[in-house]
Amino acid sequence: MKTRARLPRLVACGATLALALPLSACGAGNGQASSDDGKIHVLVYGDASNKVEKQIVSTFNKTSDVKAVLDTIPGADYQQKLQTIINTPQAPDIFFNWGGGSIQPFVKADLLLPLDDFIKKNPDLDNKFLPSVFNSAVVDGKPYGVPMRGTQPVLLFHNKKVLDQAGIKPPQTWDELLAAVKKLKAEGVTPIALGGGDRWPTLMWFEYLYDRVAGPGLFQKAIKGDKSVWESADSKKALSMLRDLVDAGAFGKNYDSVKYTNGASPALLASGKAGFELMGSWYYAQQQTDAKDFAAKDLGYTTFPAISGGKGDAANVVGNTNNFYSVLKKTKHPEAVAEFLKLMYSDEFVKAQLAIGNLPTTTNTSSFLDSAANPDYSRFQYDLVAKAPAFQLSWDQAYPPSAGTPIQQAVQQFFNGQMDADGFIKAMQALPNE
C-alpha cells in the first residue's frame, strides 16, 4: 500500500460546541480536563464511527486503573476547535487528526509528545502498521501519531437502480462520465450529488482532476513551495475540464446550498434523486447508518475515471492515508496512554472497524476481510490502495491548517463562477506553506 492521510465530517451530536466550555462527549464524557480528574481524555471527531471508539474505550477501562473518557467535537470544523483548546486546561491527552500538515503546527509549538520512547518499549506500535501509512505522522524524523480508524480513499459512488434505469454503466473514462451526465439530466435526475455548502466535498473533484491530468508530481511540488506549478498548462487544463463539468449541469443548480454534514447530499443518492457522489470510503458506513437498505442493495462504487492523455495513472487514488492518535506532551498519564494505543492494532479493533465499513491499515488486516460488513467492498478498497502507484493526501490536510479555509474558499468560488481560472491560480499561489 502506497498511501499518504479525511474523515467523514458528519455532525453526530447536532450541536455546536461552545469554545469557551469544556468538551462534552455526546453523553459520554464529563467534560473535565485530564489534569483535574486523574483520567486520560481521548478527543475524536463526532460521527458514525464513534461506536468503535466507544467500544475500545470500554475495553481499555476494563483492565486499566487509569480510566479513559471519550470526548467528541461535532461539526465540520474539528480542526478549528481543536486549535482553540489544544493549549488550554481543556486539552485532551490523546486527539484524533489526519497526520501530515494537520499536526505540524502543534509539533512546531512543542505541544506533542514524540512517540520514540513508546515505540522503544513496544515496537509493535510501529511495525504492526503499514510503513507508508505510519510515516504520514512522522514530522522532522520523529513519530507523532499511531494510526486509528482506517485508510480513506475517495471513490465514485452511485445508485445502481438509477443508473440501470438510465441505461448507464459506472464510467471508466472521463468521456463516459460526461455521457452519463447527459443521460441522467435527460431522465430528470441530478447527475452528481454534491455537498457544496461544506466546500470540502467540492475539493475532491479538484484533487482527482489534477492527479489524472498532471500526475501526482504537480501537487507534490506545490506543497514543497513551488508556486509556479499552479499556472502550468496541466493546471489550466484541469480547471478547464472542471469548468466544463459544472457548466454541463453535472451538479444541478443548488449544490452550494446542499451539505454533506447534515446528510443532505447522501440522501439525494439514497432516494434516487442523484446518480453519483464522489466521497471518501467512509460513505459506506454513513449510508449504512442512514439508509441501511440502500447501502445493502443499491449502493455501488468504482474508481475515479481515467482521463485520456493525462499524465496521472488511472490507478492513483486521493483521500487520506489514515487518521491518527497523537499525544499531548503534558499528559499526566503517559504509561496509560501507551497502553491505550496498543489497542489500535488489536484484533478487536480491526474487526470492529471492518464491521462498519472502515479499512484499518494494520499489517494483518487482509486476514480479517471476511469479517467485514461488506467483504467485497473492503477487498475492493484494500486492493485499490495496495496497488495504487500514488495516494495523494487531501489538499486541505497536506497543507497546514492555516491554508484550509483559503483552499476551500477558492474551490467554492471557482465552482460557482465567482472566480475564474486566473483567480483560482492566484489564490493557490498565495497559500501559506507553514
PDB file of N, CA, C and O in Angstrom, residues 43 78-79 82-83 85-87 91-118 136-140 142-146 324-331 334 337 401:
ATOM      1  N   LEU A  43      -9.890  12.651  22.531  1.00  0.00           N
ATOM      2  CA  LEU A  43     -10.736  13.534  21.733  1.00  0.00           C
ATOM      3  C   LEU A  43     -10.839  13.019  20.305  1.00  0.00           C
ATOM      4  O   LEU A  43      -9.822  12.793  19.644  1.00  0.00           O
ATOM      5  N   TYR A  78     -13.694  20.628  13.014  1.00  0.00           N
ATOM      6  CA  TYR A  78     -12.917  19.979  14.073  1.00  0.00           C
ATOM      7  C   TYR A  78     -11.555  20.649  14.255  1.00  0.00           C
ATOM      8  O   TYR A  78     -11.134  20.936  15.365  1.00  0.00           O
ATOM      9  N   GLN A  79     -10.872  20.894  13.132  1.00  0.00           N
ATOM     10  CA  GLN A  79      -9.528  21.471  13.215  1.00  0.00           C
ATOM     11  C   GLN A  79      -9.538  22.800  13.948  1.00  0.00           C
ATOM     12  O   GLN A  79      -8.699  23.070  14.806  1.00  0.00           O
ATOM     13  N   LEU A  82     -10.202  22.300  17.640  1.00  0.00           N
ATOM     14  CA  LEU A  82      -9.048  21.660  18.269  1.00  0.00           C
ATOM     15  C   LEU A  82      -7.975  22.694  18.567  1.00  0.00           C
ATOM     16  O   LEU A  82      -7.396  22.716  19.660  1.00  0.00           O
ATOM     17  N   GLN A  83      -7.706  23.571  17.599  1.00  0.00           N
ATOM     18  CA  GLN A  83      -6.687  24.598  17.805  1.00  0.00           C
ATOM     19  C   GLN A  83      -7.057  25.536  18.946  1.00  0.00           C
ATOM     20  O   GLN A  83      -6.179  26.064  19.638  1.00  0.00           O
ATOM     21  N   ILE A  85      -8.588  24.749  21.762  1.00  0.00           N
ATOM     22  CA  ILE A  85      -8.457  24.185  23.116  1.00  0.00           C
ATOM     23  C   ILE A  85      -7.144  23.444  23.362  1.00  0.00           C
ATOM     24  O   ILE A  85      -6.855  23.075  24.505  1.00  0.00           O
ATOM     25  N   ILE A  86      -6.326  23.257  22.343  1.00  0.00           N
ATOM     26  CA  ILE A  86      -5.185  22.349  22.494  1.00  0.00           C
ATOM     27  C   ILE A  86      -4.127  22.867  23.458  1.00  0.00           C
ATOM     28  O   ILE A  86      -3.357  22.086  24.021  1.00  0.00           O
ATOM     29  N   ASN A  87      -4.086  24.162  23.704  1.00  0.00           N
ATOM     30  CA  ASN A  87      -3.101  24.694  24.644  1.00  0.00           C
ATOM     31  C   ASN A  87      -3.782  25.328  25.850  1.00  0.00           C
ATOM     32  O   ASN A  87      -3.314  26.311  26.407  1.00  0.00           O
ATOM     33  N   ALA A  91      -7.457  20.799  27.124  1.00  0.00           N
ATOM     34  CA  ALA A  91      -6.789  19.979  26.116  1.00  0.00           C
ATOM     35  C   ALA A  91      -6.877  18.497  26.474  1.00  0.00           C
ATOM     36  O   ALA A  91      -6.788  18.125  27.646  1.00  0.00           O
ATOM     37  N   PRO A  92      -7.064  17.619  25.479  1.00  0.00           N
ATOM     38  CA  PRO A  92      -7.114  16.182  25.746  1.00  0.00           C
ATOM     39  C   PRO A  92      -5.720  15.607  25.956  1.00  0.00           C
ATOM     40  O   PRO A  92      -4.712  16.302  25.749  1.00  0.00           O
ATOM     41  N   ASP A  93      -5.658  14.369  26.365  1.00  0.00           N
ATOM     42  CA  ASP A  93      -4.381  13.652  26.418  1.00  0.00           C
ATOM     43  C   ASP A  93      -4.031  13.097  25.040  1.00  0.00           C
ATOM     44  O   ASP A  93      -2.872  13.095  24.627  1.00  0.00           O
ATOM     45  N   ILE A  94      -5.049  12.605  24.361  1.00  0.00           N
ATOM     46  CA  ILE A  94      -4.905  11.975  23.042  1.00  0.00           C
ATOM     47  C   ILE A  94      -5.930  12.626  22.122  1.00  0.00           C
ATOM     48  O   ILE A  94      -7.061  12.872  22.526  1.00  0.00           O
ATOM     49  N   PHE A  95      -5.540  12.920  20.880  1.00  0.00           N
ATOM     50  CA  PHE A  95      -6.521  13.520  19.982  1.00  0.00           C
ATOM     51  C   PHE A  95      -6.407  12.974  18.569  1.00  0.00           C
ATOM     52  O   PHE A  95      -5.338  12.599  18.098  1.00  0.00           O
ATOM     53  N   PHE A  96      -7.516  12.955  17.923  1.00  0.00           N
ATOM     54  CA  PHE A  96      -7.704  12.491  16.544  1.00  0.00           C
ATOM     55  C   PHE A  96      -7.169  13.538  15.576  1.00  0.00           C
ATOM     56  O   PHE A  96      -7.376  14.729  15.753  1.00  0.00           O
ATOM     57  N   ASN A  97      -6.468  13.088  14.523  1.00  0.00           N
ATOM     58  CA  ASN A  97      -6.006  14.017  13.497  1.00  0.00           C
ATOM     59  C   ASN A  97      -5.759  13.270  12.195  1.00  0.00           C
ATOM     60  O   ASN A  97      -6.018  12.070  12.089  1.00  0.00           O
ATOM     61  N   TRP A  98      -5.244  13.991  11.202  1.00  0.00           N
ATOM     62  CA  TRP A  98      -5.030  13.432   9.871  1.00  0.00           C
ATOM     63  C   TRP A  98      -3.549  13.256   9.534  1.00  0.00           C
ATOM     64  O   TRP A  98      -3.207  12.979   8.391  1.00  0.00           O
ATOM     65  N   GLY A  99      -2.667  13.457  10.507  1.00  0.00           N
ATOM     66  CA  GLY A  99      -1.252  13.417  10.194  1.00  0.00           C
ATOM     67  C   GLY A  99      -0.884  14.572   9.284  1.00  0.00           C
ATOM     68  O   GLY A  99      -1.564  15.604   9.244  1.00  0.00           O
ATOM     69  N   GLY A 100       0.202  14.438   8.533  1.00  0.00           N
ATOM     70  CA  GLY A 100       0.576  15.449   7.552  1.00  0.00           C
ATOM     71  C   GLY A 100       0.616  16.853   8.116  1.00  0.00           C
ATOM     72  O   GLY A 100       1.082  17.093   9.237  1.00  0.00           O
ATOM     73  N   GLY A 101       0.091  17.801   7.318  1.00  0.00           N
ATOM     74  CA  GLY A 101       0.116  19.195   7.734  1.00  0.00           C
ATOM     75  C   GLY A 101      -0.761  19.490   8.927  1.00  0.00           C
ATOM     76  O   GLY A 101      -0.586  20.525   9.585  1.00  0.00           O
ATOM     77  N   SER A 102      -1.704  18.594   9.254  1.00  0.00           N
ATOM     78  CA  SER A 102      -2.655  18.880  10.328  1.00  0.00           C
ATOM     79  C   SER A 102      -1.998  18.956  11.702  1.00  0.00           C
ATOM     80  O   SER A 102      -2.525  19.597  12.613  1.00  0.00           O
ATOM     81  N   ILE A 103      -0.845  18.298  11.888  1.00  0.00           N
ATOM     82  CA  ILE A 103      -0.196  18.317  13.196  1.00  0.00           C
ATOM     83  C   ILE A 103       1.107  19.117  13.211  1.00  0.00           C
ATOM     84  O   ILE A 103       1.678  19.334  14.283  1.00  0.00           O
ATOM     85  N   GLN A 104       1.579  19.566  12.056  1.00  0.00           N
ATOM     86  CA  GLN A 104       2.856  20.277  12.017  1.00  0.00           C
ATOM     87  C   GLN A 104       2.897  21.503  12.929  1.00  0.00           C
ATOM     88  O   GLN A 104       3.894  21.717  13.639  1.00  0.00           O
ATOM     89  N   PRO A 105       1.839  22.334  12.958  1.00  0.00           N
ATOM     90  CA  PRO A 105       1.899  23.493  13.862  1.00  0.00           C
ATOM     91  C   PRO A 105       2.006  23.100  15.333  1.00  0.00           C
ATOM     92  O   PRO A 105       2.650  23.794  16.121  1.00  0.00           O
ATOM     93  N   PHE A 106       1.399  21.989  15.704  1.00  0.00           N
ATOM     94  CA  PHE A 106       1.451  21.540  17.094  1.00  0.00           C
ATOM     95  C   PHE A 106       2.847  21.021  17.440  1.00  0.00           C
ATOM     96  O   PHE A 106       3.321  21.193  18.562  1.00  0.00           O
ATOM     97  N   VAL A 107       3.489  20.381  16.472  1.00  0.00           N
ATOM     98  CA  VAL A 107       4.866  19.930  16.678  1.00  0.00           C
ATOM     99  C   VAL A 107       5.780  21.139  16.825  1.00  0.00           C
ATOM    100  O   VAL A 107       6.629  21.203  17.729  1.00  0.00           O
ATOM    101  N   LYS A 108       5.588  22.110  15.947  1.00  0.00           N
ATOM    102  CA  LYS A 108       6.409  23.324  15.970  1.00  0.00           C
ATOM    103  C   LYS A 108       6.248  24.066  17.290  1.00  0.00           C
ATOM    104  O   LYS A 108       7.202  24.665  17.808  1.00  0.00           O
ATOM    105  N   ALA A 109       5.037  24.043  17.844  1.00  0.00           N
ATOM    106  CA  ALA A 109       4.763  24.716  19.119  1.00  0.00           C
ATOM    107  C   ALA A 109       5.185  23.875  20.319  1.00  0.00           C
ATOM    108  O   ALA A 109       4.962  24.276  21.465  1.00  0.00           O
ATOM    109  N   ASP A 110       5.770  22.704  20.064  1.00  0.00           N
ATOM    110  CA  ASP A 110       6.260  21.818  21.122  1.00  0.00           C
ATOM    111  C   ASP A 110       5.148  21.337  22.050  1.00  0.00           C
ATOM    112  O   ASP A 110       5.332  21.193  23.259  1.00  0.00           O
ATOM    113  N   LEU A 111       3.972  21.063  21.467  1.00  0.00           N
ATOM    114  CA  LEU A 111       2.831  20.597  22.254  1.00  0.00           C
ATOM    115  C   LEU A 111       2.691  19.076  22.246  1.00  0.00           C
ATOM    116  O   LEU A 111       2.007  18.522  23.113  1.00  0.00           O
ATOM    117  N   LEU A 112       3.320  18.414  21.279  1.00  0.00           N
ATOM    118  CA  LEU A 112       3.108  16.974  21.119  1.00  0.00           C
ATOM    119  C   LEU A 112       4.263  16.156  21.675  1.00  0.00           C
ATOM    120  O   LEU A 112       5.419  16.580  21.668  1.00  0.00           O
ATOM    121  N   LEU A 113       3.914  14.972  22.102  1.00  0.00           N
ATOM    122  CA  LEU A 113       4.900  14.043  22.641  1.00  0.00           C
ATOM    123  C   LEU A 113       5.439  13.156  21.526  1.00  0.00           C
ATOM    124  O   LEU A 113       4.667  12.418  20.896  1.00  0.00           O
ATOM    125  N   PRO A 114       6.744  13.196  21.244  1.00  0.00           N
ATOM    126  CA  PRO A 114       7.297  12.236  20.279  1.00  0.00           C
ATOM    127  C   PRO A 114       7.104  10.823  20.836  1.00  0.00           C
ATOM    128  O   PRO A 114       7.249  10.607  22.042  1.00  0.00           O
ATOM    129  N   LEU A 115       6.793   9.899  19.964  1.00  0.00           N
ATOM    130  CA  LEU A 115       6.460   8.557  20.431  1.00  0.00           C
ATOM    131  C   LEU A 115       7.638   7.585  20.404  1.00  0.00           C
ATOM    132  O   LEU A 115       7.453   6.376  20.508  1.00  0.00           O
ATOM    133  N   ASP A 116       8.841   8.110  20.283  1.00  0.00           N
ATOM    134  CA  ASP A 116      10.031   7.257  20.224  1.00  0.00           C
ATOM    135  C   ASP A 116      10.130   6.312  21.414  1.00  0.00           C
ATOM    136  O   ASP A 116      10.381   5.108  21.252  1.00  0.00           O
ATOM    137  N   ASP A 117       9.943   6.865  22.622  1.00  0.00           N
ATOM    138  CA  ASP A 117      10.088   6.033  23.822  1.00  0.00           C
ATOM    139  C   ASP A 117       8.996   4.973  23.899  1.00  0.00           C
ATOM    140  O   ASP A 117       9.258   3.832  24.304  1.00  0.00           O
ATOM    141  N   PHE A 118       7.784   5.328  23.523  1.00  0.00           N
ATOM    142  CA  PHE A 118       6.702   4.337  23.486  1.00  0.00           C
ATOM    143  C   PHE A 118       7.092   3.181  22.571  1.00  0.00           C
ATOM    144  O   PHE A 118       6.879   2.001  22.888  1.00  0.00           O
ATOM    145  N   SER A 136       3.068   8.805   7.648  1.00  0.00           N
ATOM    146  CA  SER A 136       2.313  10.036   7.393  1.00  0.00           C
ATOM    147  C   SER A 136       2.244  10.934   8.620  1.00  0.00           C
ATOM    148  O   SER A 136       1.934  12.120   8.505  1.00  0.00           O
ATOM    149  N   ALA A 137       2.519  10.372   9.790  1.00  0.00           N
ATOM    150  CA  ALA A 137       2.504  11.173  11.012  1.00  0.00           C
ATOM    151  C   ALA A 137       3.914  11.320  11.591  1.00  0.00           C
ATOM    152  O   ALA A 137       4.081  11.604  12.776  1.00  0.00           O
ATOM    153  N   VAL A 138       4.920  11.138  10.737  1.00  0.00           N
ATOM    154  CA  VAL A 138       6.304  11.396  11.129  1.00  0.00           C
ATOM    155  C   VAL A 138       6.652  12.815  10.705  1.00  0.00           C
ATOM    156  O   VAL A 138       6.491  13.179   9.539  1.00  0.00           O
ATOM    157  N   VAL A 139       7.101  13.615  11.645  1.00  0.00           N
ATOM    158  CA  VAL A 139       7.446  15.011  11.376  1.00  0.00           C
ATOM    159  C   VAL A 139       8.889  15.248  11.820  1.00  0.00           C
ATOM    160  O   VAL A 139       9.251  14.921  12.957  1.00  0.00           O
ATOM    161  N   ASP A 140       9.699  15.770  10.906  1.00  0.00           N
ATOM    162  CA  ASP A 140      11.109  16.023  11.201  1.00  0.00           C
ATOM    163  C   ASP A 140      11.805  14.777  11.751  1.00  0.00           C
ATOM    164  O   ASP A 140      12.627  14.852  12.683  1.00  0.00           O
ATOM    165  N   LYS A 142      10.602  12.322  13.494  1.00  0.00           N
ATOM    166  CA  LYS A 142      10.080  11.740  14.733  1.00  0.00           C
ATOM    167  C   LYS A 142       8.609  11.356  14.564  1.00  0.00           C
ATOM    168  O   LYS A 142       7.841  12.087  13.948  1.00  0.00           O
ATOM    169  N   PRO A 143       8.217  10.208  15.134  1.00  0.00           N
ATOM    170  CA  PRO A 143       6.810   9.783  15.033  1.00  0.00           C
ATOM    171  C   PRO A 143       5.933  10.514  16.038  1.00  0.00           C
ATOM    172  O   PRO A 143       6.266  10.588  17.227  1.00  0.00           O
ATOM    173  N   TYR A 144       4.798  11.030  15.565  1.00  0.00           N
ATOM    174  CA  TYR A 144       3.882  11.753  16.443  1.00  0.00           C
ATOM    175  C   TYR A 144       2.458  11.211  16.379  1.00  0.00           C
ATOM    176  O   TYR A 144       1.543  11.832  16.912  1.00  0.00           O
ATOM    177  N   GLY A 145       2.264  10.060  15.750  1.00  0.00           N
ATOM    178  CA  GLY A 145       0.910   9.536  15.676  1.00  0.00           C
ATOM    179  C   GLY A 145       0.882   8.040  15.473  1.00  0.00           C
ATOM    180  O   GLY A 145       1.775   7.456  14.856  1.00  0.00           O
ATOM    181  N   VAL A 146      -0.159   7.409  16.009  1.00  0.00           N
ATOM    182  CA  VAL A 146      -0.420   5.983  15.798  1.00  0.00           C
ATOM    183  C   VAL A 146      -1.700   5.869  14.981  1.00  0.00           C
ATOM    184  O   VAL A 146      -2.714   6.490  15.325  1.00  0.00           O
ATOM    185  N   PHE A 324      -5.111   9.463  12.782  1.00  0.00           N
ATOM    186  CA  PHE A 324      -4.088   9.148  13.771  1.00  0.00           C
ATOM    187  C   PHE A 324      -4.499   9.626  15.153  1.00  0.00           C
ATOM    188  O   PHE A 324      -5.272  10.572  15.294  1.00  0.00           O
ATOM    189  N   TYR A 325      -3.946   8.981  16.164  1.00  0.00           N
ATOM    190  CA  TYR A 325      -3.993   9.486  17.517  1.00  0.00           C
ATOM    191  C   TYR A 325      -2.621  10.069  17.849  1.00  0.00           C
ATOM    192  O   TYR A 325      -1.603   9.379  17.715  1.00  0.00           O
ATOM    193  N   SER A 326      -2.604  11.325  18.261  1.00  0.00           N
ATOM    194  CA  SER A 326      -1.380  11.949  18.751  1.00  0.00           C
ATOM    195  C   SER A 326      -1.545  12.248  20.229  1.00  0.00           C
ATOM    196  O   SER A 326      -2.670  12.302  20.750  1.00  0.00           O
ATOM    197  N   VAL A 327      -0.439  12.464  20.902  1.00  0.00           N
ATOM    198  CA  VAL A 327      -0.433  12.591  22.360  1.00  0.00           C
ATOM    199  C   VAL A 327       0.108  13.955  22.765  1.00  0.00           C
ATOM    200  O   VAL A 327       1.142  14.403  22.259  1.00  0.00           O
ATOM    201  N   LEU A 328      -0.574  14.608  23.679  1.00  0.00           N
ATOM    202  CA  LEU A 328      -0.104  15.886  24.225  1.00  0.00           C
ATOM    203  C   LEU A 328       1.062  15.650  25.174  1.00  0.00           C
ATOM    204  O   LEU A 328       1.015  14.750  26.011  1.00  0.00           O
ATOM    205  N   LYS A 329       2.086  16.474  25.032  1.00  0.00           N
ATOM    206  CA  LYS A 329       3.284  16.323  25.851  1.00  0.00           C
ATOM    207  C   LYS A 329       2.971  16.449  27.337  1.00  0.00           C
ATOM    208  O   LYS A 329       3.623  15.818  28.190  1.00  0.00           O
ATOM    209  N   LYS A 330       1.950  17.242  27.693  1.00  0.00           N
ATOM    210  CA  LYS A 330       1.671  17.492  29.107  1.00  0.00           C
ATOM    211  C   LYS A 330       0.751  16.450  29.749  1.00  0.00           C
ATOM    212  O   LYS A 330       0.301  16.643  30.878  1.00  0.00           O
ATOM    213  N   THR A 331       0.490  15.344  29.067  1.00  0.00           N
ATOM    214  CA  THR A 331      -0.343  14.314  29.695  1.00  0.00           C
ATOM    215  C   THR A 331       0.258  13.866  31.009  1.00  0.00           C
ATOM    216  O   THR A 331       1.480  13.715  31.145  1.00  0.00           O
ATOM    217  N   PRO A 334       1.359   9.098  30.850  1.00  0.00           N
ATOM    218  CA  PRO A 334       1.947   8.538  29.629  1.00  0.00           C
ATOM    219  C   PRO A 334       1.913   7.014  29.571  1.00  0.00           C
ATOM    220  O   PRO A 334       1.747   6.437  28.497  1.00  0.00           O
ATOM    221  N   VAL A 337      -1.538   6.014  28.533  1.00  0.00           N
ATOM    222  CA  VAL A 337      -1.711   6.384  27.123  1.00  0.00           C
ATOM    223  C   VAL A 337      -1.062   5.342  26.224  1.00  0.00           C
ATOM    224  O   VAL A 337      -1.636   4.915  25.214  1.00  0.00           O
ATOM    225  N   PRO A 401      -2.978  23.858   8.671  1.00  0.00           N
ATOM    226  CA  PRO A 401      -4.361  24.271   8.921  1.00  0.00           C
ATOM    227  C   PRO A 401      -4.694  25.685   8.467  1.00  0.00           C
ATOM    228  O   PRO A 401      -5.830  25.962   8.070  1.00  0.00           O
TER     229      PRO A 401
END
